[in-house]
């Protein structure tokens, strides 16, 4: 009889558990902060060096541990937070699995120093790759200090997955920001390579949020209060003037724990349906409080996912609470500024944008979808090339959205030779070519034309950039700021000039000329969200085409847009100078031909 199965040694099981709990420096910091909060700390400071890859230290002023507890805390499944089965039904602490400390200690050079409030001295335990090297008494303030050095030094495959110090720093700041929002009564600080990254004094939720999402953005947040005894909902949500291109600013908390949950996210997005465009996300900090037995947080080791006993009740409570705020349109109360420039998205401040949004929504019955007025009369998709632009233009002048450089040769190409029948639904152009009906998707076509122009410009020395009369600031997440800084040179090559402006803000002073009237700040957000995935500058070059197609997409007006005959002709002529792969940069078809024979078949003439 052979024995194939053995029970794994604990150093190995801890390493396996670490695979789930410890993904990167930010996840270590999340676990350590959770422990500090569970220990009643009111002051938590984090220090990192090289993005946490070299060193992480979390210091708290919580209740600390005795020597015995400190030793026990490093054993697997050792916890002070639950004792019996039924405790799992009433978890009020952030931790309970008893896994974090041993897991972290198994994949790093680790030290835990801790002292109880009334103890004469502290205890320090040194561990390397899960093996205890030293346990000694130490002098220290009361509380706990955990130091994690050279994370993954003994787990080479994981080491490879770590990103640059800047990227990891961004993730660390994001994690601290998320957790700090749940506990405005606790002060948080973080230094990165000895420089201040975050300093958050104790305060209330609104002030804490304003530090995390940016003061400008926080002006567009409105309080939510809803739900009932079963599920109470509170927090802040943004109006239609404040949107982001990713879900990072949807902060949701169940019983004080930050979570990313599909049900909760769905409820939030449902509430915003029709209020913000698809592909846009609100800024939201929502706290959902439930009886602890009604939510299972023991679904995933990182506890980011949860399961609700009464999922639909929670879903609807969230949706209704947010809808209530959006329905009352609090942003309409903001005094509109004196007439904003006709097509000058650039010079508009956030406050003015709110006013513009307010005017737009005023024209609609309540609960009608809010649309950010794409088709203003003064700005058409195919405006003829107007007055030459001065270097520093005021953006209220009409600027042609695009204008291929070459003058058009006299003889007509295929598209120019089409006989224009007219426009269908303000979205399609109908033309006749002999016995064929040619249907052109005007949005896809103009996107293709813009894309072609951008590609041409990028080949011949750079995308035409337009300096903004008033540089604009954009508030981002910490990780997006690091991306913006890292790629600033590359971004300059495609027409964006930007620089850090302190904290989570960047300042944009130039944008590709094609998008100058088309909410370029939303485009920047989208591009930074893309870039966050690329990682390196080499990858940037590979991604340029997709970025150009994004810019092209932004440069044209979406949806229905009436065109007069001259504008249609203009577009057709641009199309003749475009190298058509018969599809827009997204691969959608640009034109479609219906033959006479096909029509006759439909009408049973054959
Ligand atoms: P869990 O948090 O799930 O209980 P951990 O491995 O994170 O598991 O921590 C184990 C135990 O160590 C905790 O239950 C707690 O009693 C103790 N502990 C950890 N960190 C601290 C801290 N910063 N202050 C006081 N006690 C702590
Ligand atoms: Mg813990």
Coordinates of C-alpha atoms and ligand atoms in Angstrom, one line a residue:
X1 CA 0.0 0.0 0.0
X2 CA 1.4 3.3 -0.9
X3 CA 0.9 6.6 0.8
X4 CA 0.5 9.4 -1.7
X5 CA -1.1 12.0 0.5
X6 CA 0.6 14.1 3.2
X7 CA -0.5 17.1 5.2
X8 CA 1.5 20.1 4.1
X9 CA 3.8 21.8 6.5
X10 CA 2.5 25.1 7.8
X11 CA 5.2 27.3 6.2
X12 CA 3.8 26.0 2.9
X13 CA 0.1 26.3 3.7
X14 CA 0.8 29.9 4.7
X15 CA 2.5 30.6 1.5
X16 CA -0.5 29.1 -0.4
X17 CA -2.9 31.3 1.7
X18 CA -0.7 34.3 0.9
X19 CA -1.4 33.7 -2.7
X20 CA -5.0 34.6 -2.1
X21 CA -4.6 37.4 0.5
X22 CA -1.4 39.0 -0.6
X23 CA -1.4 40.1 -4.2
X24 CA 0.7 43.3 -4.0
X25 CA 1.9 45.8 -1.4
X26 CA -1.5 47.5 -1.4
X27 CA -3.2 44.3 -0.3
X28 CA -0.7 43.9 2.6
X29 CA -1.5 47.4 3.7
X30 CA -5.2 46.8 3.5
X31 CA -4.9 43.8 5.8
X32 CA -2.7 45.7 8.2
X33 CA -5.0 48.7 8.4
X34 CA -8.0 46.4 8.9
X35 CA -6.1 44.9 11.9
X36 CA -5.3 48.4 13.2
X37 CA -9.0 49.5 12.9
X38 CA -10.1 46.3 14.6
X39 CA -7.7 47.1 17.4
X40 CA -9.5 50.4 18.0
X41 CA -6.7 52.6 16.6
X42 CA -7.5 56.3 16.0
X43 CA -4.2 57.1 14.4
X44 CA -2.7 55.0 11.6
X45 CA 0.4 55.8 9.7
X46 CA 1.8 54.0 6.7
X47 CA 5.3 54.3 5.3
X48 CA 6.4 52.7 2.1
X49 CA 9.6 52.6 0.2
X50 CA 9.9 51.7 -3.5
X51 CA 6.1 51.5 -3.7
X52 CA 6.1 49.0 -0.8
X53 CA 8.3 46.6 -2.7
X54 CA 11.3 47.3 -0.5
X55 CA 9.4 48.1 2.7
X56 CA 6.0 48.6 4.2
X57 CA 5.4 49.8 7.8
X58 CA 2.1 50.3 9.4
X59 CA 2.0 51.9 12.9
X60 CA -1.1 52.2 15.0
X61 CA -2.2 53.4 18.4
X62 CA -4.6 50.5 19.0
X63 CA -4.8 48.2 22.0
X64 CA -1.7 46.2 21.1
X65 CA -1.0 42.6 22.1
X66 CA 0.5 40.8 25.0
X67 CA 3.6 38.7 24.3
X68 CA 1.5 35.5 24.2
X69 CA -1.1 36.9 21.9
X70 CA 1.6 38.4 19.6
X71 CA 3.1 34.9 19.2
X72 CA -0.3 33.4 18.6
X73 CA -1.3 36.0 16.1
X74 CA 1.3 34.6 13.7
X75 CA -0.2 31.1 13.8
X76 CA -2.6 30.2 11.1
X77 CA -6.3 30.4 12.1
X78 CA -5.4 32.4 15.2
X79 CA -7.8 35.2 15.8
X80 CA -9.3 37.1 18.7
X81 CA -12.3 38.1 16.6
X82 CA -14.4 34.9 16.6
X83 CA -14.6 32.0 18.9
X84 CA -17.5 29.7 18.0
X85 CA -19.4 28.8 14.9
X86 CA -22.3 31.1 15.5
X87 CA -19.9 34.1 15.7
X88 CA -19.7 33.8 11.9
X89 CA -23.2 35.1 11.8
X90 CA -22.5 38.3 13.7
X91 CA -19.2 39.6 12.4
X92 CA -18.7 43.2 13.3
X93 CA -14.9 43.3 12.9
X94 CA -13.1 43.7 9.6
X95 CA -11.0 40.5 10.1
X96 CA -12.0 37.1 11.4
X97 CA -10.1 34.6 9.3
X98 CA -6.9 34.7 11.3
X99 CA -4.9 34.4 8.1
X100 CA -3.4 37.7 7.2
X101 CA -0.4 38.0 9.6
X102 CA 0.9 34.4 9.0
X103 CA 0.4 34.7 5.3
X104 CA 2.2 38.0 5.0
X105 CA 5.0 36.8 7.3
X106 CA 5.5 33.7 5.1
X107 CA 6.3 35.7 2.0
X108 CA 8.5 38.5 3.4
X109 CA 11.0 39.6 6.0
X110 CA 8.6 40.5 8.7
X111 CA 8.6 42.1 12.1
X112 CA 5.7 42.7 14.6
X113 CA 6.3 45.0 17.5
X114 CA 3.4 45.5 19.9
X115 CA 2.7 46.8 23.3
X116 CA -0.5 46.8 25.3
X117 CA -1.5 50.1 26.9
X118 CA -0.6 49.2 30.5
X119 CA 2.3 46.9 29.7
X120 CA 5.7 48.0 30.9
X121 CA 7.3 47.0 27.6
X122 CA 6.6 45.7 24.2
X123 CA 7.4 42.5 22.3
X124 CA 9.1 42.3 19.0
X125 CA 9.0 39.2 16.8
X126 CA 11.2 38.8 13.8
X127 CA 10.1 36.3 11.1
X128 CA 11.8 35.5 7.8
X129 CA 9.8 33.6 5.1
X130 CA 7.6 32.2 7.8
X131 CA 10.3 31.1 10.2
X132 CA 10.6 32.8 13.6
X133 CA 14.1 34.2 14.0
X134 CA 13.8 36.2 17.2
X135 CA 11.4 37.2 20.0
X136 CA 12.5 39.9 22.3
X137 CA 11.3 42.6 24.6
X138 CA 11.4 46.2 23.3
X139 CA 10.6 49.7 24.4
X140 CA 7.9 51.4 22.3
X141 CA 4.8 53.5 22.5
X142 CA 1.6 51.5 23.0
X143 CA 0.1 50.1 19.9
X144 CA 1.4 48.0 17.1
X145 CA 4.1 48.4 14.4
X146 CA 4.2 45.9 11.6
X147 CA 7.2 46.0 9.2
X148 CA 7.2 44.0 5.9
X149 CA 10.3 44.0 3.9
X150 CA 11.2 42.5 0.6
X151 CA 7.7 41.1 0.0
X152 CA 7.7 37.9 -2.2
X153 CA 11.5 37.5 -1.8
X154 CA 10.9 33.8 -1.5
X155 CA 8.1 33.6 -4.1
X156 CA 9.8 34.5 -7.4
X157 CA 6.7 34.0 -9.6
X158 CA 4.8 36.6 -7.6
X159 CA 7.7 39.0 -7.6
X160 CA 7.5 39.1 -11.4
X161 CA 3.9 40.3 -11.3
X162 CA 4.7 43.4 -9.3
X163 CA 4.6 46.6 -11.2
X164 CA 6.8 49.7 -11.1
X165 CA 7.2 51.5 -7.8
X166 CA 5.0 54.3 -9.0
X167 CA 2.2 52.0 -10.0
X168 CA 2.3 50.2 -6.7
X169 CA 2.4 53.5 -4.9
X170 CA -0.8 54.5 -6.7
X171 CA -2.5 51.3 -5.6
X172 CA -1.4 51.9 -2.0
X173 CA -2.8 55.4 -2.0
X174 CA -6.0 54.2 -3.5
X175 CA -6.4 51.5 -0.8
X176 CA -5.8 54.0 2.0
X177 CA -8.2 56.4 0.4
X178 CA -10.9 53.8 0.3
X179 CA -10.4 52.7 3.8
X180 CA -10.1 56.2 5.1
X181 CA -13.5 57.1 3.7
X182 CA -15.1 54.4 5.9
X183 CA -13.5 55.9 9.0
X184 CA -13.3 59.7 9.0
X185 CA -13.0 59.5 12.8
X186 CA -9.5 58.0 12.4
X187 CA -6.5 59.9 11.1
X188 CA -4.5 58.4 8.3
X189 CA -1.1 59.3 6.9
X190 CA 1.1 57.8 4.3
X191 CA 4.6 58.6 3.3
X192 CA 6.3 57.2 0.2
X193 CA 10.1 57.2 0.2
X194 CA 9.8 59.7 3.0
X195 CA 7.7 62.1 1.1
X196 CA 4.1 62.9 2.2
X197 CA 1.6 61.0 0.0
X198 CA -1.5 61.5 2.1
X199 CA -2.3 63.2 5.4
X200 CA -5.9 62.9 6.5
X201 CA -6.8 64.5 9.9
X202 CA -9.8 63.2 11.8
X203 CA -12.9 64.8 10.5
X204 CA -16.4 64.1 9.2
X205 CA -17.4 62.1 6.1
X206 CA -17.9 65.1 3.9
X207 CA -14.6 66.6 4.6
X208 CA -12.8 63.3 4.3
X209 CA -14.4 62.7 1.0
X210 CA -13.4 66.1 -0.3
X211 CA -9.8 65.2 0.4
X212 CA -10.1 61.9 -1.3
X213 CA -12.1 62.7 -4.4
X214 CA -10.8 66.3 -4.7
X215 CA -12.3 69.5 -3.3
X216 CA -13.7 70.6 -6.7
X217 CA -15.4 67.2 -7.2
X218 CA -16.8 67.2 -3.7
X219 CA -18.8 70.2 -4.4
X220 CA -20.9 68.0 -6.7
X221 CA -21.8 65.5 -4.1
X222 CA -25.2 65.3 -2.4
X223 CA -26.1 63.5 0.7
X224 CA -28.1 60.3 0.5
X225 CA -30.2 58.9 3.3
X226 CA -32.6 56.0 2.8
X227 CA -33.5 52.4 3.4
X228 CA -35.2 51.2 6.5
X229 CA -34.5 49.3 9.7
X230 CA -33.4 46.3 7.8
X231 CA -31.0 48.0 5.3
X232 CA -30.0 51.6 6.0
X233 CA -28.3 53.6 3.3
X234 CA -26.3 56.7 3.8
X235 CA -23.5 58.6 2.1
X236 CA -22.9 60.9 -0.8
X237 CA -23.6 60.7 -4.5
X238 CA -22.6 62.9 -7.4
X239 CA -25.0 64.7 -9.8
X240 CA -24.7 64.4 -13.6
X241 CA -21.9 67.0 -13.8
X242 CA -19.4 64.7 -12.1
X243 CA -18.7 61.5 -13.9
X244 CA -15.6 59.3 -14.3
X245 CA -14.7 56.8 -16.9
X246 CA -14.1 53.9 -14.5
X247 CA -15.7 52.4 -11.5
X248 CA -12.8 53.4 -9.1
X249 CA -14.8 56.2 -7.6
X250 CA -17.7 54.0 -6.7
X251 CA -16.9 53.5 -3.0
X252 CA -19.4 51.1 -1.4
X253 CA -19.3 49.8 2.1
X254 CA -21.2 47.1 3.8
X255 CA -21.2 47.5 7.6
X256 CA -18.1 49.7 7.3
X257 CA -16.2 47.3 5.0
X258 CA -15.2 48.4 1.6
X259 CA -16.6 46.0 -1.0
X260 CA -16.8 45.6 -4.7
X261 CA -20.0 43.8 -5.3
X262 CA -22.0 43.2 -8.5
X263 CA -25.4 43.6 -6.9
X264 CA -24.4 46.8 -5.2
X265 CA -22.8 48.2 -8.3
X266 CA -25.7 47.3 -10.4
X267 CA -28.1 49.1 -8.0
X268 CA -26.0 52.2 -8.2
X269 CA -25.8 52.1 -12.0
X270 CA -29.5 51.5 -12.3
X271 CA -30.2 54.6 -10.3
X272 CA -28.1 56.6 -12.7
X273 CA -29.6 55.1 -15.8
X274 CA -30.6 57.9 -18.0
X275 CA -28.9 60.5 -15.8
X276 CA -25.4 59.9 -17.1
X277 CA -24.2 58.4 -20.4
X278 CA -23.3 54.8 -20.9
X279 CA -19.7 54.1 -20.1
X280 CA -19.6 56.8 -17.5
X281 CA -19.6 56.2 -13.8
X282 CA -20.7 58.4 -10.9
X283 CA -18.7 59.4 -7.9
X284 CA -20.4 57.6 -5.0
X285 CA -19.6 56.8 -1.4
X286 CA -22.5 54.7 -0.1
X287 CA -22.7 53.0 3.3
X288 CA -25.1 50.1 3.6
X289 CA -25.8 48.9 7.1
X290 CA -27.4 45.6 7.6
X291 CA -27.8 43.2 10.6
X292 CA -24.5 41.2 10.5
X293 CA -26.3 37.9 10.0
X294 CA -27.9 39.2 6.8
X295 CA -24.7 39.4 4.9
X296 CA -22.0 36.8 4.4
X297 CA -18.6 38.3 4.2
X298 CA -16.9 35.0 4.2
X299 CA -17.1 34.5 0.4
X300 CA -13.6 35.5 -0.6
X301 CA -10.3 35.6 1.3
X302 CA -9.9 39.4 0.6
X303 CA -13.5 39.9 1.7
X304 CA -14.2 42.2 -1.2
X305 CA -17.2 40.2 -2.3
X306 CA -20.2 39.5 -0.1
X307 CA -23.4 37.6 -0.3
X308 CA -26.7 39.0 0.9
X309 CA -29.5 36.9 2.4
X310 CA -32.1 39.2 0.8
X311 CA -30.3 40.4 -2.2
X312 CA -33.1 42.1 -4.0
X313 CA -34.2 44.0 -0.9
X314 CA -30.7 45.4 -0.5
X315 CA -30.5 46.2 -4.2
X316 CA -33.7 48.1 -4.3
X317 CA -33.0 50.0 -1.1
X318 CA -29.8 51.3 -2.6
X319 CA -31.3 52.1 -6.0
X320 CA -34.3 53.9 -4.4
X321 CA -32.2 55.9 -2.0
X322 CA -30.0 57.2 -4.8
X323 CA -32.9 57.7 -7.2
X324 CA -34.5 59.9 -4.6
X325 CA -31.6 62.2 -4.5
X326 CA -31.3 62.3 -8.3
X327 CA -35.0 62.8 -8.8
X328 CA -34.9 65.9 -6.6
X329 CA -32.1 67.2 -8.8
X330 CA -30.3 69.1 -6.1
X331 CA -27.8 70.4 -8.7
X332 CA -30.5 72.5 -10.2
X333 CA -30.3 74.7 -7.2
X334 CA -26.8 75.8 -8.3
X335 CA -27.0 79.3 -9.7
X336 CA -26.3 79.2 -13.4
X337 CA -23.4 81.4 -14.5
X338 CA -24.0 84.1 -17.1
X339 CA -24.2 82.4 -20.5
X340 CA -21.3 80.0 -20.9
X341 CA -19.4 80.3 -24.3
X342 CA -21.4 78.6 -27.0
X343 CA -19.2 75.7 -27.7
X344 CA -16.5 76.2 -25.3
X345 CA -16.4 73.2 -23.1
X346 CA -12.8 74.1 -22.3
X347 CA -13.3 77.4 -20.6
X348 CA -16.2 76.1 -18.6
X349 CA -15.4 75.6 -15.0
X350 CA -17.0 72.7 -13.2
X351 CA -19.5 75.0 -11.7
X352 CA -20.5 76.3 -15.1
X353 CA -20.8 72.8 -16.3
X354 CA -23.2 72.1 -13.6
X355 CA -25.2 75.1 -14.7
X356 CA -25.2 73.9 -18.3
X357 CA -26.3 70.5 -17.1
X358 CA -29.0 72.2 -15.1
X359 CA -30.2 74.1 -18.1
X360 CA -30.2 70.9 -20.1
X361 CA -32.2 69.1 -17.5
X362 CA -34.6 72.0 -17.0
X363 CA -35.8 71.6 -20.6
X364 CA -36.8 68.0 -19.9
X365 CA -39.6 66.6 -17.9
X366 CA -38.3 65.1 -14.6
X367 CA -36.7 61.6 -14.9
X368 CA -36.0 62.0 -18.6
X369 CA -32.6 61.0 -19.6
X370 CA -30.1 63.7 -19.2
X371 CA -27.9 64.3 -22.3
X372 CA -25.0 66.6 -22.3
X373 CA -26.3 68.6 -25.3
X374 CA -24.0 67.2 -28.0
X375 CA -25.6 68.9 -31.0
X376 CA -25.4 72.6 -30.3
X377 CA -26.4 74.7 -33.2
X378 CA -23.2 76.5 -33.2
X379 CA -21.1 73.4 -33.6
X380 CA -21.7 71.1 -36.5
X381 CA -19.9 67.9 -37.3
X382 CA -18.7 69.0 -40.7
X383 CA -18.3 72.7 -40.4
X384 CA -16.3 74.2 -43.3
X385 CA -12.8 75.2 -42.6
X386 CA -13.3 78.7 -41.0
X387 CA -10.9 81.4 -40.1
X388 CA -7.4 80.2 -39.6
X389 CA -6.7 79.5 -36.0
X390 CA -4.3 81.7 -34.0
X391 CA -1.9 79.9 -31.8
X392 CA -3.8 80.9 -28.7
X393 CA -7.4 80.8 -29.6
X394 CA -10.3 81.6 -27.5
X395 CA -12.3 78.5 -27.6
X396 CA -15.6 80.2 -28.0
X397 CA -14.8 80.7 -31.7
X398 CA -16.1 77.9 -33.9
X399 CA -13.3 75.5 -34.7
X400 CA -13.6 73.1 -37.5
X401 CA -13.6 69.6 -36.0
X402 CA -11.3 68.3 -38.7
X403 CA -10.0 69.2 -42.0
X404 CA -7.8 66.9 -44.0
X405 CA -4.7 68.8 -45.1
X406 CA -4.7 68.1 -48.8
X407 CA -6.9 70.1 -51.1
X408 CA -9.4 68.0 -52.9
X409 CA -8.6 67.2 -56.5
X410 CA -11.2 68.2 -59.0
X411 CA -12.2 64.8 -60.2
X412 CA -14.7 63.2 -58.0
X413 CA -14.1 59.9 -56.2
X414 CA -16.6 57.3 -55.4
X415 CA -18.3 59.0 -52.5
X416 CA -18.3 62.4 -54.0
X417 CA -19.9 61.0 -57.1
X418 CA -22.9 59.7 -55.2
X419 CA -26.2 61.4 -55.8
X420 CA -27.4 62.4 -52.3
X421 CA -31.0 61.5 -51.6
X422 CA -31.0 62.9 -48.1
X423 CA -30.6 62.0 -44.5
X424 CA -32.5 59.3 -42.6
X425 CA -33.2 59.8 -38.9
X426 CA -30.4 62.4 -38.7
X427 CA -28.0 59.5 -38.5
X428 CA -27.7 58.0 -41.9
X429 CA -27.0 59.5 -45.3
X430 CA -28.9 57.9 -48.2
X431 CA -27.4 58.1 -51.7
X432 CA -27.9 56.6 -55.1
X433 CA -25.2 55.2 -57.3
X434 CA -26.7 53.8 -60.5
X435 CA -29.0 51.1 -59.4
X436 CA -27.7 50.9 -55.9
X437 CA -28.9 52.5 -52.7
X438 CA -25.9 53.5 -50.6
X439 CA -26.5 54.0 -46.9
X440 CA -23.7 55.7 -44.9
X441 CA -23.5 55.7 -41.2
X442 CA -22.4 59.4 -40.8
X443 CA -21.0 58.9 -37.3
X444 CA -18.8 55.9 -38.3
X445 CA -17.8 57.7 -41.5
X446 CA -16.7 60.9 -39.8
X447 CA -14.9 58.9 -37.2
X448 CA -13.0 57.1 -39.9
X449 CA -12.1 60.4 -41.5
X450 CA -10.8 61.8 -38.2
X451 CA -8.9 58.7 -37.5
X452 CA -7.2 58.8 -40.9
X453 CA -6.2 62.4 -40.3
X454 CA -4.8 61.6 -36.9
X455 CA -2.8 58.8 -38.2
X456 CA -1.4 60.9 -40.9
X457 CA -0.5 63.6 -38.4
X458 CA 1.1 61.2 -36.0
X459 CA 3.3 59.8 -38.9
X460 CA 4.3 63.3 -40.0
X461 CA 5.6 64.7 -36.7
X462 CA 2.7 64.8 -34.3
X463 CA -0.9 65.4 -33.7
X464 CA -2.0 68.9 -34.0
X465 CA -2.4 70.2 -30.5
X466 CA -4.3 73.2 -29.3
X467 CA -3.2 75.2 -26.3
X468 CA -6.1 76.0 -23.9
X469 CA -6.7 79.5 -23.1
X470 CA -7.3 78.5 -19.5
X471 CA -5.6 75.3 -18.5
X472 CA -8.0 72.9 -16.8
X473 CA -7.5 70.8 -13.8
X474 CA -8.7 67.2 -13.8
X475 CA -9.2 65.2 -10.6
X476 CA -8.1 61.6 -10.9
X477 CA -7.4 58.6 -8.6
X478 CA -3.9 58.3 -7.2
X479 CA -3.0 55.5 -9.6
X480 CA -4.3 57.5 -12.6
X481 CA -2.1 60.4 -11.6
X482 CA 1.0 58.2 -11.5
X483 CA 0.0 56.9 -15.0
X484 CA -0.4 60.5 -16.2
X485 CA 3.0 61.5 -15.0
X486 CA 4.7 58.4 -16.3
X487 CA 3.2 58.8 -19.8
X488 CA 3.3 62.6 -20.0
X489 CA 6.0 62.6 -22.7
X490 CA 4.1 60.0 -24.8
X491 CA 0.9 61.8 -24.3
X492 CA 2.5 65.0 -25.6
X493 CA 3.1 63.2 -28.8
X494 CA -0.6 62.7 -29.3
X495 CA -1.5 66.2 -28.4
X496 CA -2.0 66.3 -24.6
X497 CA 0.1 68.5 -22.4
X498 CA -0.3 67.8 -18.8
X499 CA 1.5 68.0 -15.5
X500 CA 0.8 67.1 -11.9
X501 CA -0.9 69.8 -10.0
X502 CA -0.6 68.4 -6.5
X503 CA -2.5 65.5 -4.8
X504 CA -4.9 63.8 -7.2
X505 CA -5.1 66.7 -9.6
X506 CA -3.4 67.2 -13.0
X507 CA -3.4 70.3 -15.0
X508 CA -4.1 70.1 -18.7
X509 CA -2.8 72.9 -20.9
X510 CA -3.1 71.5 -24.4
X511 CA -5.3 68.9 -26.1
X512 CA -5.5 67.4 -29.6
X513 CA -7.1 70.1 -31.7
X514 CA -9.7 67.7 -33.1
X515 CA -11.3 67.3 -29.7
X516 CA -11.0 70.8 -28.4
X517 CA -14.7 71.3 -28.4
X518 CA -15.7 67.8 -27.4
X519 CA -15.1 67.5 -23.7
X520 CA -11.4 66.7 -23.9
X521 CA -11.2 66.1 -20.1
X522 CA -13.5 63.1 -20.4
X523 CA -11.2 61.9 -23.2
X524 CA -8.2 62.3 -20.9
X525 CA -9.9 60.2 -18.2
X526 CA -10.7 57.5 -20.8
X527 CA -7.1 57.5 -22.1
X528 CA -5.6 57.3 -18.6
X529 CA -7.9 54.5 -17.7
X530 CA -6.6 52.7 -20.8
X531 CA -3.0 53.5 -20.1
X532 CA -3.3 52.1 -16.6
X533 CA -3.6 48.7 -18.2
X534 CA -0.6 49.1 -20.6
X535 CA 2.1 49.4 -18.1
X536 CA 5.2 50.5 -20.2
X537 CA 6.1 53.1 -22.7
X538 CA 6.9 50.4 -25.3
X539 CA 3.4 49.2 -24.9
X540 CA 2.3 52.7 -25.4
X541 CA 3.6 52.7 -28.9
X542 CA 1.6 49.5 -29.6
X543 CA -1.4 51.2 -28.2
X544 CA -1.2 54.4 -30.1
X545 CA -3.5 53.3 -32.8
X546 CA -6.2 52.4 -30.3
X547 CA -5.7 55.8 -28.6
X548 CA -6.0 57.6 -31.9
X549 CA -9.2 55.7 -32.6
X550 CA -10.4 56.8 -29.2
X551 CA -9.6 60.4 -30.0
X552 CA -11.3 60.1 -33.4
X553 CA -14.3 58.7 -31.7
X554 CA -14.4 61.6 -29.3
X555 CA -13.9 64.1 -32.1
X556 CA -17.2 63.4 -33.8
X557 CA -20.7 64.0 -32.6
X558 CA -22.6 61.0 -31.6
X559 CA -26.2 60.1 -32.2
X560 CA -28.7 62.0 -34.3
X561 CA -27.4 65.1 -36.0
X562 CA -29.1 66.9 -38.8
X563 CA -26.8 67.8 -41.7
X564 CA -27.5 70.1 -44.6
X565 CA -26.6 69.2 -48.1
X566 CA -23.4 71.1 -48.1
X567 CA -22.2 69.3 -45.0
X568 CA -23.1 65.9 -46.5
X569 CA -21.1 66.7 -49.6
X570 CA -18.2 67.8 -47.5
X571 CA -18.2 64.5 -45.6
X572 CA -18.4 62.5 -48.8
X573 CA -15.5 64.3 -50.2
X574 CA -13.4 63.8 -47.1
X575 CA -14.4 60.1 -47.4
X576 CA -12.8 59.9 -50.8
X577 CA -9.5 61.0 -49.3
X578 CA -9.7 58.4 -46.6
X579 CA -8.1 55.0 -46.9
X580 CA -11.2 53.0 -46.3
X581 CA -11.2 49.6 -44.9
X582 CA -14.9 50.0 -45.2
X583 CA -15.2 50.2 -41.5
X584 CA -14.8 52.7 -38.7
X585 CA -11.8 52.3 -36.4
X586 CA -14.0 50.2 -34.1
X587 CA -14.6 47.8 -36.9
X588 CA -18.2 48.8 -37.5
X589 CA -19.2 49.2 -41.1
X590 CA -19.3 52.7 -42.6
X591 CA -21.5 52.1 -45.5
X592 CA -23.9 49.5 -46.8
X593 CA -25.2 49.0 -50.3
X594 CA -28.7 47.7 -51.1
X595 CA -29.1 46.7 -54.7
X596 CA -32.1 47.2 -56.8
X597 CA -32.5 43.5 -57.1
X598 CA -32.6 43.2 -53.3
X599 CA -35.3 45.8 -53.1
X600 CA -37.3 44.2 -55.8
X601 CA -37.1 40.9 -53.9
X602 CA -38.4 42.7 -50.8
X603 CA -41.3 44.0 -52.8
X604 CA -41.8 40.7 -54.5
X605 CA -41.3 42.2 -58.0
X606 CA -39.2 39.3 -59.2
Ligands
LIG1 P1 -7.8 38.4 11.8 O1 -7.7 39.8 11.6 O2 -8.6 37.7 10.7 O3 -8.1 37.9 13.1 P2 -4.9 38.4 11.4 O4 -3.9 37.4 11.0 O5 -5.0 39.6 10.6 O6 -6.3 37.7 11.5 O7 -4.6 38.9 12.9 C1 -4.5 37.9 13.9 C2 -4.8 38.5 15.2 O8 -3.8 39.3 15.6 C3 -6.1 39.4 15.3 O9 -7.2 38.6 15.5 C4 -5.7 40.3 16.4 O10 -6.1 39.8 17.7 C5 -4.2 40.4 16.4 N1 -3.7 41.6 15.8 C6 -3.3 41.7 14.5 N2 -3.0 43.0 14.2 C7 -3.1 43.7 15.3 C8 -2.9 45.1 15.7 N3 -2.5 46.0 14.8 N4 -3.2 45.5 17.0 C9 -3.7 44.6 17.8 N5 -3.9 43.3 17.6 C10 -3.6 42.8 16.3
LIG2 MG1 -6.8 40.7 10.0

